[in-house]
mmCIF file of C-alpha atoms in Angstrom:
data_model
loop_
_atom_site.group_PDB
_atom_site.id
_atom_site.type_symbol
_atom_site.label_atom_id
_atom_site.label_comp_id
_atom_site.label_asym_id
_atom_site.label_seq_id
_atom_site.Cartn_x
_atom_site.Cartn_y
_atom_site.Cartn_z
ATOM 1 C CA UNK Q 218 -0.360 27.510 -15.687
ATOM 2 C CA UNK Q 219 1.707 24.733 -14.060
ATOM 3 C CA UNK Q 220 0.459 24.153 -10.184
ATOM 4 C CA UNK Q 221 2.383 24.842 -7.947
ATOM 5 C CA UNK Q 222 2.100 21.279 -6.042
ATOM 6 C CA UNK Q 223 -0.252 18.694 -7.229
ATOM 7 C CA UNK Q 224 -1.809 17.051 -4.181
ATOM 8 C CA UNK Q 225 -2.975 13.197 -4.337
ATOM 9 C CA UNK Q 226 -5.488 12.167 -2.166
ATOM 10 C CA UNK Q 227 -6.366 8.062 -2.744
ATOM 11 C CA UNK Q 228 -10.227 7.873 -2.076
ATOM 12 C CA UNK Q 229 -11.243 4.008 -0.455
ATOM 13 C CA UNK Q 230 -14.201 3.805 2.137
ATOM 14 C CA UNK Q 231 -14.058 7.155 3.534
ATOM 15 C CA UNK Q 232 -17.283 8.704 2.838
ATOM 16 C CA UNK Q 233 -17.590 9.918 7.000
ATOM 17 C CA UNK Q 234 -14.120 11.640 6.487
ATOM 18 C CA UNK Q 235 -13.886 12.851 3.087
ATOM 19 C CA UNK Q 236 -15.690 16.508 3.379
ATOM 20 C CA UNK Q 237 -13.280 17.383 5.900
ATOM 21 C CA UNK Q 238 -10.099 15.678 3.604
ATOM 22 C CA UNK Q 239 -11.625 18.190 0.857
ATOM 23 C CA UNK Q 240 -11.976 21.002 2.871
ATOM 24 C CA UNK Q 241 -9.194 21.409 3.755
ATOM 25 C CA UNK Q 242 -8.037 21.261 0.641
ATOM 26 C CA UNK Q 243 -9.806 23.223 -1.573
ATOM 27 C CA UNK Q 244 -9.924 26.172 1.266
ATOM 28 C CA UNK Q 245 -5.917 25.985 1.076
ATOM 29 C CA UNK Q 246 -4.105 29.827 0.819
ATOM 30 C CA UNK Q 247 -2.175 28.624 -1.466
ATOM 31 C CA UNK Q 248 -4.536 28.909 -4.750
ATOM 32 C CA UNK Q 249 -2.287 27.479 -7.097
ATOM 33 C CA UNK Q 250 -3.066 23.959 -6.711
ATOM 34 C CA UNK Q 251 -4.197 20.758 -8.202
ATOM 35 C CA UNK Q 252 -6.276 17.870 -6.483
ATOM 36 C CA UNK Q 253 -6.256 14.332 -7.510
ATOM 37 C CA UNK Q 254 -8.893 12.067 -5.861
ATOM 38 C CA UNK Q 255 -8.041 8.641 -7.134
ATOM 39 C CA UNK Q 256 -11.551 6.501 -6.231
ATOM 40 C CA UNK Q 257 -9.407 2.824 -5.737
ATOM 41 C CA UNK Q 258 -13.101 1.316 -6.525
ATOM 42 C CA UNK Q 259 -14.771 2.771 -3.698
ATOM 43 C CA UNK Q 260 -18.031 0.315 -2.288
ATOM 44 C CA UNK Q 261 -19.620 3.624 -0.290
ATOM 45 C CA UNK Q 262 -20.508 6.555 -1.850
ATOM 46 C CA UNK Q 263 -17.277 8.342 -2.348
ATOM 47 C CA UNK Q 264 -17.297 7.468 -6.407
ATOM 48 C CA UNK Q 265 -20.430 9.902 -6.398
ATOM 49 C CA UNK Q 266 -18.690 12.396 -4.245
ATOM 50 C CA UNK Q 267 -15.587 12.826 -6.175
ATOM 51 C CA UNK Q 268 -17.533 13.633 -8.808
ATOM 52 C CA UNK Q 269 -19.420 16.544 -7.374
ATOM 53 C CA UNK Q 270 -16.278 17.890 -5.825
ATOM 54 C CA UNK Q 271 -14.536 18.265 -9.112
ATOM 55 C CA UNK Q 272 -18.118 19.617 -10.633
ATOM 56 C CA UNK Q 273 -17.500 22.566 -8.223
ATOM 57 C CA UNK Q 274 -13.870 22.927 -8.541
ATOM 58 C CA UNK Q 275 -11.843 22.872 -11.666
ATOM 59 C CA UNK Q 276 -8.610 22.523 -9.711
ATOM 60 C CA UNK Q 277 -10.152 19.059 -9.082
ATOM 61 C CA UNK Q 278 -9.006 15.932 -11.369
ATOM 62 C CA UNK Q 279 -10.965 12.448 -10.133
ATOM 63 C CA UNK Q 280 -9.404 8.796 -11.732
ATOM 64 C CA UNK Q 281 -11.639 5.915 -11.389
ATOM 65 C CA UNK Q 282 -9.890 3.016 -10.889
ATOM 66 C CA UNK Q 283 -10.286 -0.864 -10.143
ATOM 67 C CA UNK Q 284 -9.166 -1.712 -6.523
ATOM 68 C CA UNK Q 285 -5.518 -2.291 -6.032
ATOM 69 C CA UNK Q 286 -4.793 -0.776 -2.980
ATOM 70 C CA UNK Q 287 -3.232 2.522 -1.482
ATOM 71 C CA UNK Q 288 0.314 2.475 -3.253
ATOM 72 C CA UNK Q 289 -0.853 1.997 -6.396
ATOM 73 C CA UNK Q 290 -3.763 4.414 -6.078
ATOM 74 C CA UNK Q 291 -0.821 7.131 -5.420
ATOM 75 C CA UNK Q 292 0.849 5.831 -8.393
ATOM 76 C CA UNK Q 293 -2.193 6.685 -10.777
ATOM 77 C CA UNK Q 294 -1.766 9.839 -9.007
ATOM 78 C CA UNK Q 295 1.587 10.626 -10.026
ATOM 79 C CA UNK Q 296 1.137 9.259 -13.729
ATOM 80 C CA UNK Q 297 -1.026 12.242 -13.951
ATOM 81 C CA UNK Q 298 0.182 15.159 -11.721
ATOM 82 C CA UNK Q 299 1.707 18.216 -13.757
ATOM 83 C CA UNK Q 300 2.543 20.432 -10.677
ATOM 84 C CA UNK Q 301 6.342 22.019 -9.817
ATOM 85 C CA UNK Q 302 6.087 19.988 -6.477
ATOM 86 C CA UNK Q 303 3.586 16.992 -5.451
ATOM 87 C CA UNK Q 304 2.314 15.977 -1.935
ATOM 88 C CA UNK Q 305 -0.181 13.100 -0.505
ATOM 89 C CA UNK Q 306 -3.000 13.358 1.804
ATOM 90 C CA UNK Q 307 -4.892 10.292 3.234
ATOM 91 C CA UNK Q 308 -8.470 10.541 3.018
ATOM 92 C CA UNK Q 309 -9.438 10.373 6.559
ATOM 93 C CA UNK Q 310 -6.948 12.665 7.274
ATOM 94 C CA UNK Q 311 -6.575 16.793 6.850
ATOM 95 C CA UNK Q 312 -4.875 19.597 6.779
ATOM 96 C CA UNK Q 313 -4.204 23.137 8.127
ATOM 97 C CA UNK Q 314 -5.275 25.743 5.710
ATOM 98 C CA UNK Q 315 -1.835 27.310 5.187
ATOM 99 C CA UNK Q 316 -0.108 23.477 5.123
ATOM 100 C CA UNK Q 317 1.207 24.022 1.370
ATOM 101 C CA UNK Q 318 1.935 27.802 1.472
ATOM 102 C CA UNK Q 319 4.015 27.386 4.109
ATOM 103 C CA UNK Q 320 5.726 24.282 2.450
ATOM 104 C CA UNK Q 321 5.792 25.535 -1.128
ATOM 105 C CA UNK Q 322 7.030 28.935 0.247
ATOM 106 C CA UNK Q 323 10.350 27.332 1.921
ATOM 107 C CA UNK Q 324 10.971 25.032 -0.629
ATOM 108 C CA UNK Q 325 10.974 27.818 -3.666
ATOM 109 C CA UNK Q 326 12.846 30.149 -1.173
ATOM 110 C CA UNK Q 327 15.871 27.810 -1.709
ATOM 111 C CA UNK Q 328 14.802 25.590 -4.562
ATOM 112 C CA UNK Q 329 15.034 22.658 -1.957
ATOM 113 C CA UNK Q 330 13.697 18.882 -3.368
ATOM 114 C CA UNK Q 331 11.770 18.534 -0.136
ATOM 115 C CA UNK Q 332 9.760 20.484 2.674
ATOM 116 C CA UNK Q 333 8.800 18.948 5.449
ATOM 117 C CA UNK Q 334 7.028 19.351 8.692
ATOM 118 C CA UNK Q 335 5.866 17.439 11.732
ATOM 119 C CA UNK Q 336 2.631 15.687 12.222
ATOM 120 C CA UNK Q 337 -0.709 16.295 14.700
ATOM 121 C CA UNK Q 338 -2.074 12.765 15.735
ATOM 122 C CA UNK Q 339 -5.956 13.180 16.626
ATOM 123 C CA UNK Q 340 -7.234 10.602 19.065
ATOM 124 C CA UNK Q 341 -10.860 11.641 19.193
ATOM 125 C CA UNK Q 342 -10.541 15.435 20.751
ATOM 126 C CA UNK Q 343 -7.350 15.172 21.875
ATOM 127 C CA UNK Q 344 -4.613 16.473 19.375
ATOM 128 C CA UNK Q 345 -0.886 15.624 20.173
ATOM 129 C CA UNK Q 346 1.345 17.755 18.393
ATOM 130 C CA UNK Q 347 4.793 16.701 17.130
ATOM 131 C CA UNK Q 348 7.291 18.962 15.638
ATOM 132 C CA UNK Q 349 9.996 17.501 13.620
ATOM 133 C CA UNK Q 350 13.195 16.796 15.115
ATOM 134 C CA UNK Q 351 14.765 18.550 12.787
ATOM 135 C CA UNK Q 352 12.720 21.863 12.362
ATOM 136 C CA UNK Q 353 14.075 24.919 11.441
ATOM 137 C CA UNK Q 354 17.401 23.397 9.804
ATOM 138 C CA UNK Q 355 18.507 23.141 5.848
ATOM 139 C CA UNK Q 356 19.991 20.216 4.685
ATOM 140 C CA UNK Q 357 22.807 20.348 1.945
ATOM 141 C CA UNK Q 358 23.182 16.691 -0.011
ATOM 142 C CA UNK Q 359 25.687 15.511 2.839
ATOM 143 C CA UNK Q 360 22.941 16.069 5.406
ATOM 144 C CA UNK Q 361 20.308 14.354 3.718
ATOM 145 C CA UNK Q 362 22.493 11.664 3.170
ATOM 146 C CA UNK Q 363 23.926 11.189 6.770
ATOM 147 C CA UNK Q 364 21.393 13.089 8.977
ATOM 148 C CA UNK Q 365 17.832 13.047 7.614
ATOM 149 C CA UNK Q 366 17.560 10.400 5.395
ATOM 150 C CA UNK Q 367 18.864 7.885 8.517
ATOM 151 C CA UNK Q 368 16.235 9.825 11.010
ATOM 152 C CA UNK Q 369 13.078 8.669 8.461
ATOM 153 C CA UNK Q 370 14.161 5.050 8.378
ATOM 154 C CA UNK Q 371 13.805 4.769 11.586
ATOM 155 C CA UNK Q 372 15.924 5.573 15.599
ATOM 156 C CA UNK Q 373 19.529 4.681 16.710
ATOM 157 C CA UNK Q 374 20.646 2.181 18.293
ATOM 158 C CA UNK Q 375 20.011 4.769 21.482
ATOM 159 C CA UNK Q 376 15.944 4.974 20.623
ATOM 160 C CA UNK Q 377 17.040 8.336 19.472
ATOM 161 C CA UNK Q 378 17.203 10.883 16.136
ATOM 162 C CA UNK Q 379 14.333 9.307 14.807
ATOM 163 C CA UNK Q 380 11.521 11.621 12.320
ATOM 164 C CA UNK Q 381 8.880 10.203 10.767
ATOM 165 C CA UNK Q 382 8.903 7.959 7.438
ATOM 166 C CA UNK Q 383 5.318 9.203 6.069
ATOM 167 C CA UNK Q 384 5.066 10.425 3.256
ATOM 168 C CA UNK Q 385 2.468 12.833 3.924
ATOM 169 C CA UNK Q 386 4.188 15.430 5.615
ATOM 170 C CA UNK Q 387 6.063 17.333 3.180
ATOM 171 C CA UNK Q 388 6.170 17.945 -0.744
ATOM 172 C CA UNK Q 389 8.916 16.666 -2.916
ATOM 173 C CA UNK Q 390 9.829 17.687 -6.255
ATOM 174 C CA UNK Q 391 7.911 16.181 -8.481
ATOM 175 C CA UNK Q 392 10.954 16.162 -11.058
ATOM 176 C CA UNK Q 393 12.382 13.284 -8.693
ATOM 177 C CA UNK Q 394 10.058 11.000 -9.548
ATOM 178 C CA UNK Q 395 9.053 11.878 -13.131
ATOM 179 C CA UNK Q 396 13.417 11.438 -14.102
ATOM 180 C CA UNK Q 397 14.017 8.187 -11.854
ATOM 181 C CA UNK Q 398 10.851 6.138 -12.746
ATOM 182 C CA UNK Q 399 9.567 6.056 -8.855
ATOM 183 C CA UNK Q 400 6.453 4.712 -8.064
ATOM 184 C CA UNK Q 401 5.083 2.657 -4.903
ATOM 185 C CA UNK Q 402 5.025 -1.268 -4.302
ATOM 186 C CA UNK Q 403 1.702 -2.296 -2.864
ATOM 187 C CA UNK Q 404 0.682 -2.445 0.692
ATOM 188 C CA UNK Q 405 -0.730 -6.203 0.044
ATOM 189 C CA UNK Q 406 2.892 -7.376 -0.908
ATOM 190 C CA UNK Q 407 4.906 -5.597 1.248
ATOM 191 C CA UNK Q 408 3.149 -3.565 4.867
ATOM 192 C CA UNK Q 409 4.825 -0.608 4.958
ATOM 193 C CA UNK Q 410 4.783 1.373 1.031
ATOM 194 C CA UNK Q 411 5.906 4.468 2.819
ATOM 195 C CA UNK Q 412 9.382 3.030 3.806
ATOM 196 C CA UNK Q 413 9.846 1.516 0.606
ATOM 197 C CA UNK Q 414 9.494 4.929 -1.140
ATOM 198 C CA UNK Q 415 11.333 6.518 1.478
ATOM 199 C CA UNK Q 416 14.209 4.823 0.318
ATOM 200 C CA UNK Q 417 13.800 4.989 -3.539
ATOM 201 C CA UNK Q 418 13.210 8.751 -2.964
ATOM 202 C CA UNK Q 419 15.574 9.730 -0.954
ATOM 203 C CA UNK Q 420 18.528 8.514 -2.862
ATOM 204 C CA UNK Q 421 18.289 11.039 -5.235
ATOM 205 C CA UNK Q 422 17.294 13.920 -2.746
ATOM 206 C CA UNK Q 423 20.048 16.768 -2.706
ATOM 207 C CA UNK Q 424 18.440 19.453 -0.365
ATOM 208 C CA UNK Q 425 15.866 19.666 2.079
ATOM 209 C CA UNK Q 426 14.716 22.220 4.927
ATOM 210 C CA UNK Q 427 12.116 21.575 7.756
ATOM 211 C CA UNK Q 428 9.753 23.577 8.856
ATOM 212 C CA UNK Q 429 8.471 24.333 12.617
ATOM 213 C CA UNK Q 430 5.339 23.365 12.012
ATOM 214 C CA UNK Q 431 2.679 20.248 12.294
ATOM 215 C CA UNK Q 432 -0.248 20.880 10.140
ATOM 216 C CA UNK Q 433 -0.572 17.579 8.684
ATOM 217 C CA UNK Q 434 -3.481 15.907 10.728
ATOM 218 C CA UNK Q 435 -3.533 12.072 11.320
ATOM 219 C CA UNK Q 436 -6.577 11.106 12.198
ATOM 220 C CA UNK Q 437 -6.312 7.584 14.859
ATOM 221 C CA UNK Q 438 -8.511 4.937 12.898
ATOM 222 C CA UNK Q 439 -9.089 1.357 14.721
ATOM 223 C CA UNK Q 440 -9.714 0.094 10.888
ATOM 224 C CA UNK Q 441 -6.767 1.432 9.454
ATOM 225 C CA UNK Q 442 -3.582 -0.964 8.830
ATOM 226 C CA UNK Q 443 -1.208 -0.031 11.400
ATOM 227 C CA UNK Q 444 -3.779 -0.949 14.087
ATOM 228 C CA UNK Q 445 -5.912 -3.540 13.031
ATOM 229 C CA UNK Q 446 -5.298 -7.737 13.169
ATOM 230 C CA UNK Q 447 -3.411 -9.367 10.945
ATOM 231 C CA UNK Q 448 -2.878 -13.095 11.573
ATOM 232 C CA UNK Q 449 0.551 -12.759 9.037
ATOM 233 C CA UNK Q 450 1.818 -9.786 10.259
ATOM 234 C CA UNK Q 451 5.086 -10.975 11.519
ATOM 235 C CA UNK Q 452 5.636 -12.939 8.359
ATOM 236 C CA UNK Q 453 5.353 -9.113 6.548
ATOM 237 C CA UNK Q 454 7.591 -6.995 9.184
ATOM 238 C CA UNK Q 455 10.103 -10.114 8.285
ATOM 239 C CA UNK Q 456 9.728 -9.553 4.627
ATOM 240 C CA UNK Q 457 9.541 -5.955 4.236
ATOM 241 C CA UNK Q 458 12.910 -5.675 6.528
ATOM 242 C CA UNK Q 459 14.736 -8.399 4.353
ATOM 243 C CA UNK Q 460 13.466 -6.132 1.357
ATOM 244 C CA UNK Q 461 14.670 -2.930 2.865
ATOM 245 C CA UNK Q 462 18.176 -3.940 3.295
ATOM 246 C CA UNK Q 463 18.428 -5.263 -0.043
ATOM 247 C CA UNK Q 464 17.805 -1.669 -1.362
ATOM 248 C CA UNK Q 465 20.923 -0.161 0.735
ATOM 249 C CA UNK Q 466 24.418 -0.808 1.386
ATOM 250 C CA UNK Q 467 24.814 1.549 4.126
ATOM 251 C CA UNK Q 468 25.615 0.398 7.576
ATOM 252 C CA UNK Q 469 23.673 3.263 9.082
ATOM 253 C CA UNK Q 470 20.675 3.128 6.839
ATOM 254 C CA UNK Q 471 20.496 -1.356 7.677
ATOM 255 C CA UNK Q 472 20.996 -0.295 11.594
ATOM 256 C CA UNK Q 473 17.806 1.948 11.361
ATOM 257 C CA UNK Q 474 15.865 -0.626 9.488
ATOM 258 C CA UNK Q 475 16.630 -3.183 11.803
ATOM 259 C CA UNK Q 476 15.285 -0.049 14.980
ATOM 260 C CA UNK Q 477 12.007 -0.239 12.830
ATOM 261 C CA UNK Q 478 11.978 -3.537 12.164
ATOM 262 C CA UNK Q 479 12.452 -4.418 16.139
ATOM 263 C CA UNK Q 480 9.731 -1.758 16.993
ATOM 264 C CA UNK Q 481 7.075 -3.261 14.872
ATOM 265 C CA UNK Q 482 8.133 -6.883 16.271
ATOM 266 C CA UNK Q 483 7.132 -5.340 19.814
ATOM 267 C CA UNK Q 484 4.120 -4.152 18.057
ATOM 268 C CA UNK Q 485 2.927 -7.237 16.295
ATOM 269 C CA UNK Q 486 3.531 -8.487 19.989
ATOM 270 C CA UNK Q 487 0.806 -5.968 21.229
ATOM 271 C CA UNK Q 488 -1.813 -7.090 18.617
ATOM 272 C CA UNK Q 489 -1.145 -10.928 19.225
ATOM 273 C CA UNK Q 490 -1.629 -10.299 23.123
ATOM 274 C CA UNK Q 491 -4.416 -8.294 22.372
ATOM 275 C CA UNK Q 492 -5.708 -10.939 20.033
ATOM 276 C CA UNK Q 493 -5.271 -14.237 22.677
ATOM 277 C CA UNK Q 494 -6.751 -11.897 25.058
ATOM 278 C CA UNK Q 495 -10.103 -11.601 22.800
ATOM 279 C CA UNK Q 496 -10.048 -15.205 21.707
ATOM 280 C CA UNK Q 497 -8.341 -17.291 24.639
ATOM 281 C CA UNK Q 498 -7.619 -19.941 21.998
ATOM 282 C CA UNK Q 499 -4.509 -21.670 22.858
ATOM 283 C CA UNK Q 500 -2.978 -21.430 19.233
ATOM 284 C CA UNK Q 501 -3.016 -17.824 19.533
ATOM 285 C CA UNK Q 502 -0.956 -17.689 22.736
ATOM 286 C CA UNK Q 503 1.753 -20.085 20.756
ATOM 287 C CA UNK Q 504 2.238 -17.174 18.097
ATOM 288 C CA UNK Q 505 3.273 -15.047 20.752
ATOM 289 C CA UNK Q 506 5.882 -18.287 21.745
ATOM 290 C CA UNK Q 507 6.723 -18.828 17.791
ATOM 291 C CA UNK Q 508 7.651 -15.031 17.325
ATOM 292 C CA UNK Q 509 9.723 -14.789 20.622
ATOM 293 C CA UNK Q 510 11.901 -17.862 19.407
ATOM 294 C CA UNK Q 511 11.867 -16.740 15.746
ATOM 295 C CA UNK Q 512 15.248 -17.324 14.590
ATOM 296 C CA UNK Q 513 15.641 -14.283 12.208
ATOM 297 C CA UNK Q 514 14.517 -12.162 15.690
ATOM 298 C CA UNK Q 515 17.074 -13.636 17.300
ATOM 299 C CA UNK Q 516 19.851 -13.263 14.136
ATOM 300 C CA UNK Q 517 18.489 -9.363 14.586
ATOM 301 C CA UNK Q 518 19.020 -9.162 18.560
ATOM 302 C CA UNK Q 519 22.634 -10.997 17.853
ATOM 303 C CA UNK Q 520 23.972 -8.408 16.071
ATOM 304 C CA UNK Q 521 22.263 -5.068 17.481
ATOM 305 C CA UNK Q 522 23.327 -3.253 20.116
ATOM 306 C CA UNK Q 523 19.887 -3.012 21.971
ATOM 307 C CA UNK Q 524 21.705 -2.343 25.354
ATOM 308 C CA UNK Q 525 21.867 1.031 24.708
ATOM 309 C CA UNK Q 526 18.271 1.360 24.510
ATOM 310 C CA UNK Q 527 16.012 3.017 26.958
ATOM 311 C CA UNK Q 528 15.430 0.752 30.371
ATOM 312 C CA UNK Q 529 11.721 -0.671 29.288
ATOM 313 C CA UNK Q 530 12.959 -1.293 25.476
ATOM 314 C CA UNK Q 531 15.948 -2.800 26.767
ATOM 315 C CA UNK Q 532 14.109 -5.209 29.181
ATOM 316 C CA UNK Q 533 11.984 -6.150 26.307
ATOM 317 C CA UNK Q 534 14.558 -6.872 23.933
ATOM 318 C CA UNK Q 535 16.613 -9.133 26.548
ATOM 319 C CA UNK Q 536 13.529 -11.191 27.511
ATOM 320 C CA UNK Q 537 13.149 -11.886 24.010
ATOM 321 C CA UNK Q 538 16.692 -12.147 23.153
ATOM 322 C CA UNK Q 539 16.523 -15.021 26.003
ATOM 323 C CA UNK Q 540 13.263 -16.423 24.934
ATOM 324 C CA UNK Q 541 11.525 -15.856 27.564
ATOM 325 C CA UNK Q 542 8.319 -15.933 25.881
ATOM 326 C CA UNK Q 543 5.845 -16.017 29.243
ATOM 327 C CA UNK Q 544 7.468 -13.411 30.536
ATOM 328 C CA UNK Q 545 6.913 -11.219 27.337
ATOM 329 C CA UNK Q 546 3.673 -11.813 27.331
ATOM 330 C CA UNK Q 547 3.262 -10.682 30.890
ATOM 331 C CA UNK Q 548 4.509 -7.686 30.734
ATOM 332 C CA UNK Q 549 2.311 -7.025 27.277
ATOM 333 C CA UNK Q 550 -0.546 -7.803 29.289
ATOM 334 C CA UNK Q 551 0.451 -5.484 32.251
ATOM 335 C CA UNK Q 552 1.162 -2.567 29.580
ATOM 336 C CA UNK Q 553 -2.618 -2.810 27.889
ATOM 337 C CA UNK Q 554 -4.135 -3.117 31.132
ATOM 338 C CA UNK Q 555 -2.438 0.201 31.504
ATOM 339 C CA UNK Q 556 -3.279 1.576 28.249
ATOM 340 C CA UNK Q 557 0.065 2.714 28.209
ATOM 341 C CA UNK Q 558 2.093 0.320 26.009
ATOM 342 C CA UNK Q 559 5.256 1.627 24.475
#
């Protein structure tokens, strides 16, 4: 029997997390599954643990692999998955019980190439819940094309119509992949393998509905990459976004890359404050400086229309547009004093 939707699950350093990942999983209503726990060479007990797991469940395939990082760990997934549909989980991450009925369900109902839903953030107790903008409404291959494909990229030019680029929160076809030779590039060369998928992906997506619902659990983790130090981050955001718009030729597509790309500048912004702040070396209050002044930022800023952008945004954007590179900083400061930075 084909599965019904082949879930990959890439296995590094989890072994806290990893019986809830499972779980979840194997406890799914929909029966028709298969599992894929790709062990990326593991240095905690998770090798060992795969194992079991797939001792007690014959839905279960494990690949041991040498370490090469989280795209290509999905990749040795999808060299191997057989199901109608495939999806990917993160290991510290879970989800509701009824996640791929409910997915599989729509997407057969209409033979759609993707289902999606929203996505649950856990910070410690506290669950925030957030629905896709678009739930509830079927896209033909015009609307993918114009509406939803745009919205995963990243927001407008108004901070607006933006979804969420992860991967993780729907199922795709797994035919889409399989007939166009689409795999991941790795995390290490460029930071963000979700986007670059995204794009390969979507290209060749003809239909699509969302769903109303946000069973996909992201779990906050201080170690993960989005949060943690990296003394070359800017030098990736710069790459990745030169990258991105080399794969389109879309003015509305390069426009949301370059909303992304200015978000994770104000990001990388936050982590170097937060970084001088820890280390009061003088060098690391210059990167904030050397980013502020960067002159593909300010090529960006030139030619995007961040006056339309919510008031706080739009501050941002003008002190850096200006250089104002103190002033940046202060108002960084002021927003993680607050613990509200946005």
């Amino acid at each position: 029997m084909i599965p019904k939707v082949s879930i990959i699950v890439p296995v590094y350093n989890v072994e806290k997390y990893l019986d809830r990942c499972i779980n979840s999983l194997v406890n799914q209503t929909l029966k028709e599954i298969e599992i894929i726990l790709v062990d990326d060479e593991s240095p905690d007990n998770c090798p060992e643990m795969c194992n079991n797991y797939a001792k007690k469940d014959s839905r279960i395939k494990v690949i041991h692999k040498k370490n090469g990082g989280l795209g290509f760990a999905r990749n040795s997934g999808l060299d191997i998955a057989t199901g109608e549909y495939f999806a990917f989980v993160d290991s510290d991450d879970y989800v509701d019980l009824d996640f791929y009925e409910k997915l599989y369900t729509a997407a057969k109902k209409g033979n759609y190439d993707l289902a999606q839903g929203g996505i649950s953030k856990k910070h410690g107790d506290r669950i925030e819940r957030n629905h896709h903008p678009y739930a509830g409404q079927v896209f033909d291959e015009s609307g993918v094309k114009n509406i939803l494909f745009p919205s995963v990229l990243g927001p407008d030019t108004y901070d607006q119509n933006n979804s969420d680029m992860s991967t993780c929160i729907g199922i795709y076809k797994l035919s889409l992949v399989k007939d166009n030779n689409i795999r991941f590039v790795s995390e290490r060369e460029y930071i963000s393998e979700d986007a670059i998928f995204d794009i390969e992906i979507f290209k060749h997506i003809k239909s699509a509905v969302i769903l109303d619902t946000a069973g996909y659990y992201y779990c906050y983790n201080e170690a993960s990459l989005t949060h943690k130090y990296i003394p070359n981050r800017f030098a990736q955001i710069k790459k990745l976004c030169d990258y991105e718009l080399s794969l389109v030729n879309n003015d509305i597509l390069k426009e949301r890359i370059i909303s992304t790309f200015l978000i994770n500048v104000i990001a990388t912004l936050k982590l170097e404050a937060m970084n001088y702040k820890k280390t009061g070396n003088k060098n690391d209050k210059l990167k904030i400086k050397q980013i502020v002044n960067d002159k593909y930022v300010k090529s960006i800023l030139k030619n995007y229309a961040y006056k339309n952008q919510p008031l706080k945004k739009r501050i941002l954007y003008t002190l850096i547009d200006k250089g104002l590179w103190r002033s940046v900083l202060f108002i960084t400061n002021l927003k993680l004093k607050s613990g509200n930075f946005s």
